[in-house]
Amino acid sequence: MTPEALERGTRWLASVGLRPTRQRLSLASLLVGDGQHRHVTAEGLHAATLDACEKVSLATVYNTLRAFSDAGLMQEVTVDGTRSYFDTRVDDHPHFYFEDEGALTDAAKAELSIASLPTPPEGYEVAKVDVVVRLRKKG
Amino acid sequence: MTPEALERGTRWLASVGLRPTRQRLSLASLLVGDGQHRHVTAEGLHAATLDACEKVSLATVYNTLRAFSDAGLMQEVTVDGTRSYFDTRVDDHPHFYFEDEGALTDAAKAELSIASLPTPPEGYEVAKVDVVVRLRKKG
DNA sequence: GTATATGCAAACCGTTTGCATGGCT
DNA sequence: AGCCATGCAAACGGTTTGCATATAC
């Protein structure tokens, strides 16, 4: 992990008051170390720590992704019943889901324009609108 | 199960050539017996069979929901990582998800107007656009 | 020193499956 | 008769948890 990635991870944790433990710094650096947004599964992130020669138990990856989400650093995205995806971008925005690869990416928010939305039933308000554009290989 | 519900269930199965076994007729009648669309989980539908004094094993409910979906009679809707929902309405339409109750309903398709959609990456095409309006109790 | 985080293994829970039995055509 | 569906219990896979140990403040 580069010094810059580490610093970004450190600031990221500090911004919400999470203790900068070794494991959290490893995960944070992998997630926001280059300033790009990431979409990870617990298994995938755990594999990434091994690639980076860092040691974090799988249980801690699960607990930490949950902690990051609870702290508002990430959001869980539900696109596939069998796995949880976590996104470092926390605003309400559309996603591409590549059905064959099981990969998730951001879609350009500016390209999505919802002219009208179904009216919520009496007594309810819209918490969030999830838009998932499911893709398949062309041809 | 009323004669009419049974008949609707029977026609529903026949329309895709699925064998009308006792268990499938029970489930089909509960699902489409009154001509309304339903959104069920396996557990929920299983509970409904017990309420109706019909006996279908939970495994068969799972297998049958899968069979109905494979046959195109239902579609799986992913809104909550912990459970699978199945919808008797099979066209592409928006849903309301009541986060507190864990309930899923159809939203009026006519009320949703998407003026523009993010452009798929080169080599991919849109298979389906899932729109889930997540609701919370107002106030 | 105290509260909190980590790691391991076991528990968990919704879902799927193997296999023997029973039912539809 | 032959193929397919059902039921049970066991397997499964992703996720969570209990508890002892280690770490941040």
CSV table of C-alpha atoms (C1' of nucleotides) in Angstrom, one decimal:
chain,number,residue,atom,x,y,z
A,1,MET,CA,0.0,0.0,0.0
A,2,THR,CA,1.4,3.4,-1.0
A,3,PRO,CA,1.8,6.2,1.5
A,4,GLU,CA,-0.9,8.1,-0.4
A,5,ALA,CA,-3.3,5.2,-0.2
A,6,LEU,CA,-2.6,4.9,3.5
A,7,GLU,CA,-3.2,8.5,4.1
A,8,ARG,CA,-6.5,8.5,2.2
A,9,GLY,CA,-7.6,5.5,4.1
A,10,THR,CA,-6.6,7.1,7.4
A,11,ARG,CA,-8.6,10.3,6.6
A,12,TRP,CA,-11.5,8.3,5.5
A,13,LEU,CA,-11.7,6.5,8.8
A,14,ALA,CA,-11.0,9.7,10.8
A,15,SER,CA,-13.9,11.5,9.0
A,16,VAL,CA,-16.4,9.3,10.8
A,17,GLY,CA,-14.3,8.6,14.0
A,18,LEU,CA,-13.6,4.9,13.4
A,19,ARG,CA,-10.4,3.6,15.1
A,20,PRO,CA,-7.6,3.2,12.6
A,21,THR,CA,-6.6,-0.4,13.3
A,22,ARG,CA,-4.2,-2.2,11.0
A,23,GLN,CA,-7.0,-4.3,9.5
A,24,ARG,CA,-9.3,-1.3,8.9
A,25,LEU,CA,-6.4,0.7,7.3
A,26,SER,CA,-5.6,-2.2,5.0
A,27,LEU,CA,-9.2,-2.4,3.8
A,28,ALA,CA,-9.7,1.3,3.7
A,29,SER,CA,-6.5,1.7,1.5
A,30,LEU,CA,-7.7,-0.9,-0.8
A,31,LEU,CA,-11.2,0.7,-1.0
A,32,VAL,CA,-10.4,4.4,-1.3
A,33,GLY,CA,-6.6,4.4,-1.7
A,34,ASP,CA,-6.6,5.7,-5.3
A,35,GLY,CA,-9.6,8.0,-5.0
A,36,GLN,CA,-11.7,5.8,-7.3
A,37,HIS,CA,-15.1,4.3,-6.3
A,38,ARG,CA,-15.2,0.6,-5.6
A,39,HIS,CA,-17.9,-2.1,-5.6
A,40,VAL,CA,-16.8,-5.1,-3.6
A,41,THR,CA,-18.1,-8.3,-2.1
A,42,ALA,CA,-16.7,-9.5,1.2
A,43,GLU,CA,-15.1,-12.5,-0.5
A,44,GLY,CA,-13.7,-10.2,-3.3
A,45,LEU,CA,-12.2,-7.7,-0.8
A,46,HIS,CA,-10.7,-10.5,1.2
A,47,ALA,CA,-9.1,-11.9,-1.9
A,48,ALA,CA,-7.7,-8.4,-2.6
A,49,THR,CA,-6.1,-8.3,0.9
A,50,LEU,CA,-4.3,-11.6,0.2
A,51,ASP,CA,-3.1,-10.3,-3.1
A,52,ALA,CA,-1.7,-7.2,-1.3
A,53,CYS,CA,0.0,-9.5,1.2
A,54,GLU,CA,-2.1,-8.1,4.0
A,55,LYS,CA,-3.7,-10.4,6.6
A,56,VAL,CA,-7.3,-9.7,7.6
A,57,SER,CA,-9.6,-12.6,8.5
A,58,LEU,CA,-12.8,-13.1,6.4
A,59,ALA,CA,-15.0,-12.5,9.5
A,60,THR,CA,-13.3,-9.1,10.0
A,61,VAL,CA,-13.9,-8.2,6.4
A,62,TYR,CA,-17.5,-8.9,6.9
A,63,ASN,CA,-17.7,-7.0,10.2
A,64,THR,CA,-15.7,-4.1,8.8
A,65,LEU,CA,-17.8,-3.7,5.6
A,66,ARG,CA,-20.8,-3.6,7.9
A,67,ALA,CA,-19.1,-1.1,10.2
A,68,PHE,CA,-18.2,1.1,7.2
A,69,SER,CA,-21.8,1.0,6.0
A,70,ASP,CA,-23.2,1.8,9.4
A,71,ALA,CA,-20.8,4.7,9.6
A,72,GLY,CA,-22.0,6.0,6.2
A,73,LEU,CA,-18.7,5.4,4.4
A,74,MET,CA,-20.3,2.8,2.1
A,75,GLN,CA,-23.7,1.6,1.1
A,76,GLU,CA,-24.9,-1.9,0.5
A,77,VAL,CA,-26.3,-2.5,-3.0
A,78,THR,CA,-28.7,-5.4,-3.6
A,79,VAL,CA,-28.5,-6.8,-7.1
A,80,ASP,CA,-28.0,-10.5,-6.5
A,81,GLY,CA,-29.7,-12.5,-3.8
A,82,THR,CA,-26.6,-14.7,-3.2
A,83,ARG,CA,-24.0,-12.0,-2.4
A,84,SER,CA,-23.9,-8.5,-0.8
A,85,TYR,CA,-22.2,-5.8,-2.7
A,86,PHE,CA,-20.8,-2.7,-1.0
A,87,ASP,CA,-20.2,0.6,-2.8
A,88,THR,CA,-17.8,3.3,-1.7
A,89,ARG,CA,-20.0,5.9,-3.4
A,90,VAL,CA,-22.8,6.7,-1.0
A,91,ASP,CA,-25.2,8.9,-2.9
A,92,ASP,CA,-28.3,7.7,-4.7
A,93,HIS,CA,-27.1,6.7,-8.2
A,94,PRO,CA,-27.8,4.0,-10.8
A,95,HIS,CA,-25.7,0.9,-11.3
A,96,PHE,CA,-24.8,-1.4,-14.1
A,97,TYR,CA,-24.9,-5.1,-13.3
A,98,PHE,CA,-23.1,-7.4,-15.6
A,99,GLU,CA,-25.2,-10.6,-15.2
A,100,ASP,CA,-22.6,-12.9,-16.8
A,101,GLU,CA,-19.6,-11.7,-14.8
A,102,GLY,CA,-21.5,-10.8,-11.6
A,103,ALA,CA,-19.8,-7.5,-11.6
A,104,LEU,CA,-21.3,-4.2,-10.5
A,105,THR,CA,-20.2,-0.7,-11.6
A,106,ASP,CA,-21.6,2.8,-11.3
A,107,ALA,CA,-23.6,4.2,-14.1
A,108,ALA,CA,-23.5,7.9,-15.0
A,109,LYS,CA,-26.0,9.6,-12.8
A,110,ALA,CA,-26.3,12.5,-15.3
A,111,GLU,CA,-27.5,10.1,-17.9
A,112,LEU,CA,-30.4,8.9,-15.9
A,113,SER,CA,-33.4,11.1,-16.0
A,114,ILE,CA,-36.6,10.1,-14.3
A,115,ALA,CA,-39.4,12.3,-15.4
A,116,SER,CA,-41.9,10.9,-13.0
A,117,LEU,CA,-42.0,8.4,-10.2
A,118,PRO,CA,-44.9,6.3,-8.9
A,119,THR,CA,-46.6,8.1,-6.1
A,120,PRO,CA,-46.0,6.4,-2.7
A,121,PRO,CA,-49.1,5.1,-0.9
A,122,GLU,CA,-50.6,7.3,1.8
A,123,GLY,CA,-48.4,7.5,4.9
A,124,TYR,CA,-45.2,6.5,3.2
A,125,GLU,CA,-42.4,8.5,1.7
A,126,VAL,CA,-39.6,7.6,-0.7
A,127,ALA,CA,-36.4,6.6,1.1
A,128,LYS,CA,-34.4,5.7,-1.9
A,129,VAL,CA,-34.9,4.8,-5.5
A,130,ASP,CA,-32.7,1.9,-6.7
A,131,VAL,CA,-32.1,1.7,-10.4
A,132,VAL,CA,-30.1,-1.3,-11.6
A,133,VAL,CA,-29.5,-1.6,-15.4
A,134,ARG,CA,-28.9,-5.3,-16.0
A,135,LEU,CA,-26.6,-5.9,-18.9
A,136,ARG,CA,-25.9,-8.9,-21.1
A,137,LYS,CA,-23.3,-9.4,-23.7
A,138,LYS,CA,-24.5,-8.2,-27.1
A,139,GLY,CA,-24.8,-10.5,-30.1
B,1,MET,CA,-59.8,-23.1,-2.7
B,2,THR,CA,-62.8,-22.0,-4.8
B,3,PRO,CA,-63.7,-23.7,-8.1
B,4,GLU,CA,-62.8,-20.5,-9.9
B,5,ALA,CA,-59.4,-20.3,-8.2
B,6,LEU,CA,-58.7,-23.9,-9.1
B,7,GLU,CA,-59.7,-23.3,-12.7
B,8,ARG,CA,-57.5,-20.3,-13.0
B,9,GLY,CA,-54.6,-22.2,-11.5
B,10,THR,CA,-55.2,-25.1,-13.9
B,11,ARG,CA,-55.2,-22.8,-16.9
B,12,TRP,CA,-52.1,-21.0,-15.7
B,13,LEU,CA,-50.2,-24.3,-15.5
B,14,ALA,CA,-51.6,-25.6,-18.8
B,15,SER,CA,-50.5,-22.4,-20.5
B,16,VAL,CA,-46.9,-23.4,-20.2
B,17,GLY,CA,-47.4,-27.2,-20.1
B,18,LEU,CA,-46.6,-27.9,-16.5
B,19,ARG,CA,-48.2,-31.0,-15.0
B,20,PRO,CA,-51.2,-30.2,-12.8
B,21,THR,CA,-50.2,-32.0,-9.6
B,22,ARG,CA,-52.0,-31.4,-6.4
B,23,GLN,CA,-49.2,-29.3,-4.9
B,24,ARG,CA,-48.8,-27.2,-8.0
B,25,LEU,CA,-52.5,-26.6,-8.2
B,26,SER,CA,-52.6,-25.6,-4.5
B,27,LEU,CA,-49.8,-23.1,-5.1
B,28,ALA,CA,-51.2,-21.9,-8.4
B,29,SER,CA,-54.6,-21.2,-6.9
B,30,LEU,CA,-53.1,-19.3,-4.1
B,31,LEU,CA,-51.0,-17.3,-6.5
B,32,VAL,CA,-53.4,-16.5,-9.3
B,33,GLY,CA,-56.8,-17.8,-8.0
B,34,ASP,CA,-58.3,-14.3,-7.8
B,35,GLY,CA,-56.7,-12.8,-10.8
B,36,GLN,CA,-54.6,-10.4,-8.7
B,37,HIS,CA,-50.8,-10.2,-8.9
B,38,ARG,CA,-48.9,-11.6,-5.9
B,39,HIS,CA,-45.4,-11.1,-4.5
B,40,VAL,CA,-44.4,-13.9,-2.3
B,41,THR,CA,-41.4,-15.4,-0.6
B,42,ALA,CA,-41.1,-19.2,-0.3
B,43,GLU,CA,-41.7,-19.1,3.4
B,44,GLY,CA,-44.7,-16.8,3.0
B,45,LEU,CA,-46.3,-19.0,0.4
B,46,HIS,CA,-45.6,-22.0,2.5
B,47,ALA,CA,-47.4,-20.4,5.4
B,48,ALA,CA,-50.3,-19.5,3.1
B,49,THR,CA,-50.7,-23.2,2.2
B,50,LEU,CA,-50.9,-24.1,5.8
B,51,ASP,CA,-53.5,-21.4,6.4
B,52,ALA,CA,-55.5,-22.9,3.5
B,53,CYS,CA,-55.1,-26.4,5.1
B,54,GLU,CA,-53.2,-27.6,2.1
B,55,LYS,CA,-50.1,-29.7,2.5
B,56,VAL,CA,-47.0,-28.8,0.5
B,57,SER,CA,-43.5,-29.3,1.8
B,58,LEU,CA,-41.3,-26.3,2.0
B,59,ALA,CA,-38.8,-27.9,-0.4
B,60,THR,CA,-41.5,-28.3,-3.0
B,61,VAL,CA,-42.6,-24.7,-2.5
B,62,TYR,CA,-39.0,-23.7,-3.3
B,63,ASN,CA,-38.7,-26.0,-6.3
B,64,THR,CA,-42.1,-25.0,-7.6
B,65,LEU,CA,-41.4,-21.3,-7.4
B,66,ARG,CA,-38.3,-22.0,-9.3
B,67,ALA,CA,-40.2,-24.1,-11.9
B,68,PHE,CA,-42.8,-21.4,-12.3
B,69,SER,CA,-40.1,-18.8,-12.9
B,70,ASP,CA,-38.2,-21.0,-15.3
B,71,ALA,CA,-41.5,-21.5,-17.2
B,72,GLY,CA,-42.0,-17.8,-17.4
B,73,LEU,CA,-45.1,-17.7,-15.1
B,74,MET,CA,-43.3,-15.7,-12.5
B,75,GLN,CA,-40.2,-13.6,-12.1
B,76,GLU,CA,-37.7,-13.3,-9.2
B,77,VAL,CA,-37.3,-9.8,-7.8
B,78,THR,CA,-34.2,-9.0,-5.8
B,79,VAL,CA,-34.8,-6.3,-3.2
B,80,ASP,CA,-33.4,-7.9,-0.1
B,81,GLY,CA,-30.3,-10.0,0.1
B,82,THR,CA,-31.8,-12.3,2.7
B,83,ARG,CA,-34.9,-13.5,0.9
B,84,SER,CA,-36.1,-14.2,-2.7
B,85,TYR,CA,-39.3,-12.6,-3.8
B,86,PHE,CA,-41.4,-14.0,-6.7
B,87,ASP,CA,-43.8,-11.9,-8.6
B,88,THR,CA,-46.7,-13.3,-10.7
B,89,ARG,CA,-46.5,-10.2,-12.9
B,90,VAL,CA,-43.8,-10.9,-15.4
B,91,ASP,CA,-43.3,-7.7,-17.4
B,92,ASP,CA,-40.7,-5.1,-16.6
B,93,HIS,CA,-42.3,-2.8,-14.1
B,94,PRO,CA,-41.4,-0.8,-10.9
B,95,HIS,CA,-41.9,-2.0,-7.4
B,96,PHE,CA,-42.5,-0.5,-4.0
B,97,TYR,CA,-40.5,-2.1,-1.2
B,98,PHE,CA,-41.7,-1.3,2.3
B,99,GLU,CA,-38.5,-1.5,4.3
B,100,ASP,CA,-40.1,-1.8,7.7
B,101,GLU,CA,-42.5,-4.6,6.8
B,102,GLY,CA,-40.3,-6.3,4.2
B,103,ALA,CA,-43.3,-6.2,1.8
B,104,LEU,CA,-43.1,-5.9,-1.9
B,105,THR,CA,-45.9,-4.5,-4.2
B,106,ASP,CA,-46.2,-3.4,-7.8
B,107,ALA,CA,-46.0,0.3,-8.5
B,108,ALA,CA,-47.9,1.8,-11.4
B,109,LYS,CA,-45.9,1.4,-14.5
B,110,ALA,CA,-47.6,4.3,-16.1
B,111,GLU,CA,-46.4,6.6,-13.4
B,112,LEU,CA,-42.8,5.8,-14.0
B,113,SER,CA,-41.3,7.7,-16.9
B,114,ILE,CA,-37.6,7.3,-17.6
B,115,ALA,CA,-36.6,10.1,-20.0
B,116,SER,CA,-33.0,8.8,-20.4
B,117,LEU,CA,-31.0,5.8,-19.3
B,118,PRO,CA,-27.2,5.4,-18.9
B,119,THR,CA,-25.7,4.1,-22.1
B,120,PRO,CA,-24.4,0.6,-21.7
B,121,PRO,CA,-20.7,0.0,-22.3
B,122,GLU,CA,-19.5,-1.1,-25.7
B,123,GLY,CA,-20.5,-4.7,-26.4
B,124,TYR,CA,-23.3,-4.9,-23.9
B,125,GLU,CA,-27.1,-4.3,-24.1
B,126,VAL,CA,-29.8,-3.7,-21.6
B,127,ALA,CA,-31.4,-6.9,-20.5
B,128,LYS,CA,-33.7,-5.3,-17.9
B,129,VAL,CA,-34.0,-2.2,-15.8
B,130,ASP,CA,-35.0,-2.8,-12.2
B,131,VAL,CA,-36.6,0.1,-10.4
B,132,VAL,CA,-37.3,-0.3,-6.7
B,133,VAL,CA,-38.8,2.6,-4.9
B,134,ARG,CA,-37.9,2.0,-1.2
B,135,LEU,CA,-40.4,3.4,1.2
B,136,ARG,CA,-40.4,4.3,4.8
B,137,LYS,CA,-43.3,5.4,7.1
B,138,LYS,CA,-43.8,9.1,6.9
B,139,GLY,CA,-43.4,11.3,10.0
C,1,DG,C1',-7.1,0.7,32.4
C,2,DT,C1',-11.0,0.3,29.7
C,3,DA,C1',-13.6,-0.1,25.8
C,4,DT,C1',-13.4,-1.8,21.4
C,5,DA,C1',-11.6,-4.7,17.4
C,6,DT,C1',-9.9,-9.1,15.8
C,7,DG,C1',-9.7,-14.1,14.8
C,8,DC,C1',-11.3,-18.5,14.9
C,9,DA,C1',-14.7,-21.8,14.8
C,10,DA,C1',-19.2,-22.8,15.3
C,11,DA,C1',-23.9,-21.3,14.6
C,12,DC,C1',-27.2,-19.5,11.4
C,13,DC,C1',-30.7,-19.3,7.8
C,14,DG,C1',-32.5,-19.3,3.4
C,15,DT,C1',-32.0,-22.3,-0.3
C,16,DT,C1',-30.7,-26.5,-3.0
C,17,DT,C1',-30.0,-31.3,-3.6
C,18,DG,C1',-29.8,-36.7,-3.4
C,19,DC,C1',-32.5,-40.2,-3.2
C,20,DA,C1',-36.4,-43.1,-2.4
C,21,DT,C1',-41.4,-42.9,-3.0
C,22,DG,C1',-45.6,-41.5,-5.3
C,23,DG,C1',-48.3,-39.5,-9.2
C,24,DC,C1',-49.4,-37.8,-14.0
C,25,DT,C1',-49.9,-39.0,-18.9
D,1,DA,C1',-44.6,-48.2,-18.3
D,2,DG,C1',-42.0,-44.4,-18.0
D,3,DC,C1',-40.9,-40.0,-16.7
D,4,DC,C1',-41.5,-36.5,-13.7
D,5,DA,C1',-42.8,-34.4,-9.1
D,6,DT,C1',-42.7,-34.8,-4.1
D,7,DG,C1',-40.9,-35.1,0.6
D,8,DC,C1',-37.5,-35.6,3.8
D,9,DA,C1',-33.2,-34.8,5.6
D,10,DA,C1',-28.8,-33.7,4.7
D,11,DA,C1',-25.7,-30.5,2.3
D,12,DC,C1',-24.6,-25.9,1.0
D,13,DG,C1',-22.8,-21.1,0.9
D,14,DG,C1',-22.8,-16.6,2.4
D,15,DT,C1',-23.0,-14.3,6.6
D,16,DT,C1',-23.2,-13.6,11.6
D,17,DT,C1',-21.8,-14.5,16.3
D,18,DG,C1',-19.6,-16.1,21.0
D,19,DC,C1',-15.7,-15.8,23.2
D,20,DA,C1',-10.9,-15.4,24.2
D,21,DT,C1',-7.1,-12.4,22.9
D,22,DA,C1',-5.0,-8.2,21.2
D,23,DT,C1',-5.1,-3.3,20.3
D,24,DA,C1',-6.3,1.8,20.4
D,25,DC,C1',-7.2,5.6,23.3
